[in-house]
Tab-separated table of C-alpha atoms in Angstrom:
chain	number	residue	atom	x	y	z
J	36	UNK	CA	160.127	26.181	148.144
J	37	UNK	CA	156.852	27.182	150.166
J	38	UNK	CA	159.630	29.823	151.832
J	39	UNK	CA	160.382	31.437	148.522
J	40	UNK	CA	156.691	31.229	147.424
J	41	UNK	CA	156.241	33.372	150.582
J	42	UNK	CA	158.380	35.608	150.056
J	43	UNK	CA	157.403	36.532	146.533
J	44	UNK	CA	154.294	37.025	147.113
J	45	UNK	CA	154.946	39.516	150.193
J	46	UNK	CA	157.338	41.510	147.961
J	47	UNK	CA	154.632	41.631	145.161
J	48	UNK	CA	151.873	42.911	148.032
J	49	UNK	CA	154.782	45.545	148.908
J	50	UNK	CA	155.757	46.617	145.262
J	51	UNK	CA	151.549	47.026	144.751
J	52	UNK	CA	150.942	49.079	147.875
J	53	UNK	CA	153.882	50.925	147.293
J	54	UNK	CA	152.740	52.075	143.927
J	55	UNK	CA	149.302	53.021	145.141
J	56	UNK	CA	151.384	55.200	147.785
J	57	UNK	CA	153.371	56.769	145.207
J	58	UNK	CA	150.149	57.989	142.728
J	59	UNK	CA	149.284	61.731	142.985
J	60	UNK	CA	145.643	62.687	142.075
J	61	UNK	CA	143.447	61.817	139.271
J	62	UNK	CA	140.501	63.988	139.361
J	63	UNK	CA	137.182	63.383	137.326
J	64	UNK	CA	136.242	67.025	135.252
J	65	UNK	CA	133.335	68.623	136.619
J	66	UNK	CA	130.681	70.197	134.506
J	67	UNK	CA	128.726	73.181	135.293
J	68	UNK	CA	124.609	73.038	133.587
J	69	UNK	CA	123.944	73.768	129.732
J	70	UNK	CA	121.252	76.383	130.501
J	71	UNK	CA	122.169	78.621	133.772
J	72	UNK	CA	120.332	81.653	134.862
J	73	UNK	CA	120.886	84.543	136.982
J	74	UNK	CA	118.938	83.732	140.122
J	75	UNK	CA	119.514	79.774	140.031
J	76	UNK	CA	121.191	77.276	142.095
J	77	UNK	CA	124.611	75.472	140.553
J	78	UNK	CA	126.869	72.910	142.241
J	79	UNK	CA	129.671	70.720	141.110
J	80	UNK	CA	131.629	67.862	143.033
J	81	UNK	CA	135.371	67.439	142.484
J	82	UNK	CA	135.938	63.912	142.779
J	83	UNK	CA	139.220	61.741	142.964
J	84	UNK	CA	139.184	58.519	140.890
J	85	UNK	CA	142.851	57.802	141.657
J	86	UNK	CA	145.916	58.236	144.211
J	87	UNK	CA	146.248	57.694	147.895
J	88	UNK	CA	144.422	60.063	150.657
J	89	UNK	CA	145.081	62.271	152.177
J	90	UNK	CA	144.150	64.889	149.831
J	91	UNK	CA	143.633	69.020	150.166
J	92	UNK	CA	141.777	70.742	147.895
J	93	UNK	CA	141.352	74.014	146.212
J	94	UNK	CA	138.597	75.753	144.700
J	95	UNK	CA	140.139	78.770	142.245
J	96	UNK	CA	137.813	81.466	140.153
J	97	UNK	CA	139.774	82.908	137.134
J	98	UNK	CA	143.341	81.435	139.274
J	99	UNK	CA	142.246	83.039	142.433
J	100	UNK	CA	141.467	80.922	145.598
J	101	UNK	CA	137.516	81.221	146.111
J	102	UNK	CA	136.606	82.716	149.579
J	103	UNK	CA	133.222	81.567	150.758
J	104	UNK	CA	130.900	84.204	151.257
J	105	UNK	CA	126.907	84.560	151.316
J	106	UNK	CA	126.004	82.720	147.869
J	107	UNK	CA	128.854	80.300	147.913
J	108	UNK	CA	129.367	77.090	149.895
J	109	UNK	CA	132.725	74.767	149.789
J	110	UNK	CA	132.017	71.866	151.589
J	111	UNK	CA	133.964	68.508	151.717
J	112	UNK	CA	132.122	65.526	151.451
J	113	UNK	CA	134.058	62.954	152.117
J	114	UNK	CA	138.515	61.714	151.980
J	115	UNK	CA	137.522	61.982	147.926
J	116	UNK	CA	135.336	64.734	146.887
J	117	UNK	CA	134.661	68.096	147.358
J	118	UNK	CA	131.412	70.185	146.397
J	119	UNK	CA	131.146	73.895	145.468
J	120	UNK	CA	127.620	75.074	145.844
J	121	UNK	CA	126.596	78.501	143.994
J	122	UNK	CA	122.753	78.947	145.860
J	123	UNK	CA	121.480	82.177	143.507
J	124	UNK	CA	123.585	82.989	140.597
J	125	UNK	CA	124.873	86.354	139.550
J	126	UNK	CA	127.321	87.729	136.656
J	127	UNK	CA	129.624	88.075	138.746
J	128	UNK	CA	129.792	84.521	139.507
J	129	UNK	CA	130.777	84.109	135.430
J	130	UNK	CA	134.329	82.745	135.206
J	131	UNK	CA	136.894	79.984	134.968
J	132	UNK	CA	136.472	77.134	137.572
J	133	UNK	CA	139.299	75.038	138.954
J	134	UNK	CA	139.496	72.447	141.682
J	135	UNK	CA	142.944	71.627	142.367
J	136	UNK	CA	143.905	68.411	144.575
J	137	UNK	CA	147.459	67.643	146.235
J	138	UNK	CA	148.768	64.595	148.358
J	139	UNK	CA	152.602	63.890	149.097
J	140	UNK	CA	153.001	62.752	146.049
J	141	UNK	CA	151.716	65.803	144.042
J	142	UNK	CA	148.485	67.107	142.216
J	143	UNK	CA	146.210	67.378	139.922
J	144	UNK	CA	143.841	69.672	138.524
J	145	UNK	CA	140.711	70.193	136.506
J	146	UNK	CA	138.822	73.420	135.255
J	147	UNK	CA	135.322	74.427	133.731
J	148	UNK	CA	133.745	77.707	132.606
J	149	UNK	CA	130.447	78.744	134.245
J	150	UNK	CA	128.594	81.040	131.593
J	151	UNK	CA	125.047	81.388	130.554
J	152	UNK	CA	125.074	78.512	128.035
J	153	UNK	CA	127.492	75.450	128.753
J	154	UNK	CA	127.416	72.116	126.948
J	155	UNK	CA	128.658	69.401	128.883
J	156	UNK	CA	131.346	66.377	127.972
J	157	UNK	CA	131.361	62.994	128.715
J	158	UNK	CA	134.584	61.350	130.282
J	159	UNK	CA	135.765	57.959	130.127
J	160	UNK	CA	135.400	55.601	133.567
J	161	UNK	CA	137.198	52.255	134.027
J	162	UNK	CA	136.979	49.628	136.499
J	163	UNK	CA	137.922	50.618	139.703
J	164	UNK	CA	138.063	54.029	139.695
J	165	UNK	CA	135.635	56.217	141.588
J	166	UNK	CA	132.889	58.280	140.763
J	167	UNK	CA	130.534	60.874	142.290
J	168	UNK	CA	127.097	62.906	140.714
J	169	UNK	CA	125.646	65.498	142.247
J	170	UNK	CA	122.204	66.052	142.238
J	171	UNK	CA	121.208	69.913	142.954
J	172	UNK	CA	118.379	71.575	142.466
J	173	UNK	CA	118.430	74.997	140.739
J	174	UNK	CA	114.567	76.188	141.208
J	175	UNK	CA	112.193	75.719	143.994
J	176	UNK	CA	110.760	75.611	147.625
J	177	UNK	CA	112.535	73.475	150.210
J	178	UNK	CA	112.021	70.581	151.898
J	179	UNK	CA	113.160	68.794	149.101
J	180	UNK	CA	113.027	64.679	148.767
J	181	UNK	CA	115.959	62.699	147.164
J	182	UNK	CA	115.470	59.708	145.521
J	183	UNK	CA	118.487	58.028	143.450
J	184	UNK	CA	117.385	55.487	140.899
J	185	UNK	CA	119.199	52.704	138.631
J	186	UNK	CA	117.282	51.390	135.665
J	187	UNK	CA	114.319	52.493	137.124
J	188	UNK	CA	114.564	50.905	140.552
J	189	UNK	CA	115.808	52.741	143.594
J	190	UNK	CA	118.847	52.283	144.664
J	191	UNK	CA	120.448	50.543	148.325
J	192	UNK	CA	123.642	51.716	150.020
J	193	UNK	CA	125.908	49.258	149.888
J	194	UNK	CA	129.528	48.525	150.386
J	195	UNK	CA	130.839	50.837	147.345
J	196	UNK	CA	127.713	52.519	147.216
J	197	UNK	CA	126.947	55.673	149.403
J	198	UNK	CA	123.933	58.518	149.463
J	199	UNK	CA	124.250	61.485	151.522
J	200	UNK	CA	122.663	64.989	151.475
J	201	UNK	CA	125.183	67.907	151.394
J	202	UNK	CA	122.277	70.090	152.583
J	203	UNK	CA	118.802	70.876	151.545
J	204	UNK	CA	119.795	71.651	147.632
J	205	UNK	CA	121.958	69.196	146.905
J	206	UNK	CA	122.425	65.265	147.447
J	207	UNK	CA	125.421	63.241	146.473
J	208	UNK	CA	125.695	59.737	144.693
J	209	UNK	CA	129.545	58.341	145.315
J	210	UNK	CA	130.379	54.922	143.941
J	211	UNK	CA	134.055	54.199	145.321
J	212	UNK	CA	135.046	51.040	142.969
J	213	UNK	CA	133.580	50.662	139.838
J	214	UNK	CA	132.244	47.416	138.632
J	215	UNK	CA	130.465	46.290	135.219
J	216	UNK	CA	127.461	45.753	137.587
J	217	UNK	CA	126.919	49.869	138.351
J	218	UNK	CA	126.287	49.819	134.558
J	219	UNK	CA	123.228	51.687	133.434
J	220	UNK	CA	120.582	54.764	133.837
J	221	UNK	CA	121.125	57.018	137.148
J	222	UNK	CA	118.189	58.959	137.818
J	223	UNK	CA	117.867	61.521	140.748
J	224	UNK	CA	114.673	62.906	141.790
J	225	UNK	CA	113.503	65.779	143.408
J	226	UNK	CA	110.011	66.044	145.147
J	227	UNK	CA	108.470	68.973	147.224
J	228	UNK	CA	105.523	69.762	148.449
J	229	UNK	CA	104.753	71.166	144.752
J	230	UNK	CA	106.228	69.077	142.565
J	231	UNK	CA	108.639	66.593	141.730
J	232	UNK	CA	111.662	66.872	138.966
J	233	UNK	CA	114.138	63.789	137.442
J	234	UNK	CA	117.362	64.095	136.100
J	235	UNK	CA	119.252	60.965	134.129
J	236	UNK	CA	122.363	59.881	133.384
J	237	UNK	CA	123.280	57.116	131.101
């Protein structure tokens, strides 16, 4: 009996790991800000909730592959997100966004339009899916200070819990498994040697 027991549970470990194998991409949509003007700093972080590494991405502009040049960055972060980095808007850089993700087992896409005035969405996360924010900063003199904060209270890397800096704009927030614990108020902050500038996210 302890034999069969065995056995069972190795074939459900397979039939699970198999399924995570066969899952293309699940991307979270990106939002570009409400208010942009010419002369301003954007970015925007493609991040995969779901499917199995490892992953190539794509940034398009109006369904043409972006080529980095002086005012644009593509950087990858990490196995699971991407960041494209805009440091001093012009009209020209008006359009239709897309990040598009592939694995073996196929991909995903999802698209946003960078104009003058933007109003942003909400999605829908569930447990165990991953999320990323970005935190960039659109007007002012570098060195810039990051500071991420939950409910008011900074927060500590931990094990699904990770803070980098992209570069001296922009600073990253990934959680990799969500939990009903990373429930609440993200706040990023900014400081310089002039000032200092929040942004929150319920």
């Amino acid at each position: 009996m302890f034999s069969i027991v065995f056995i069972i549970g190795l074939l459900q470990l397979f039939l699970l790991a198999s399924y995570s194998e066969a899952t293309k991409p699940e991307i979270n949509p990106f939002h570009f800000g409400r208010t942009l003007k010419i002369g301003e700093r954007v970015s925007v972080t493609c991040a995969v909730r779901v499917g199995q590494s490892p992953f190539t991405f794509l940034w398009l502009k109006d369904g043409s592959a972006i080529q980095e040049m002086e005012a644009i960055t593509i950087r990858n972060i990490d196995e699971f997100n991407s960041n494209l980095a805009i440091t001093r808007l012009g009209p020209e850089h008006n359009g239709n966004y897309t990040c598009r993700v592939s694995n073996r087992k196929g991909s995903s896409e999802q698209s946003d339009v960078l104009t003058m005035m933007e109003s942003g969405e909400r999605f829908k996360l569930e447990i165990g899916e991953r999320v990323s924010f970005i935190c960039a900063v659109r007007v002012g003199q570098p060195l810039f200070t990051f500071l991420w904060l939950k409910d008011g209270s900074a927060i500590q890397e931990m094990e699904a819990v990770t803070i980098r800096n992209i570069d001296e704009f922009n600073a990253n927030l990934a959680i990799t498994k969500l939990d009903p614990e990373h429930n609440g108020n993200y706040t990023c902050r900014a400081c310089n040697k002039k000032r200092s500038s929040r942004m929150s996210s319920p």
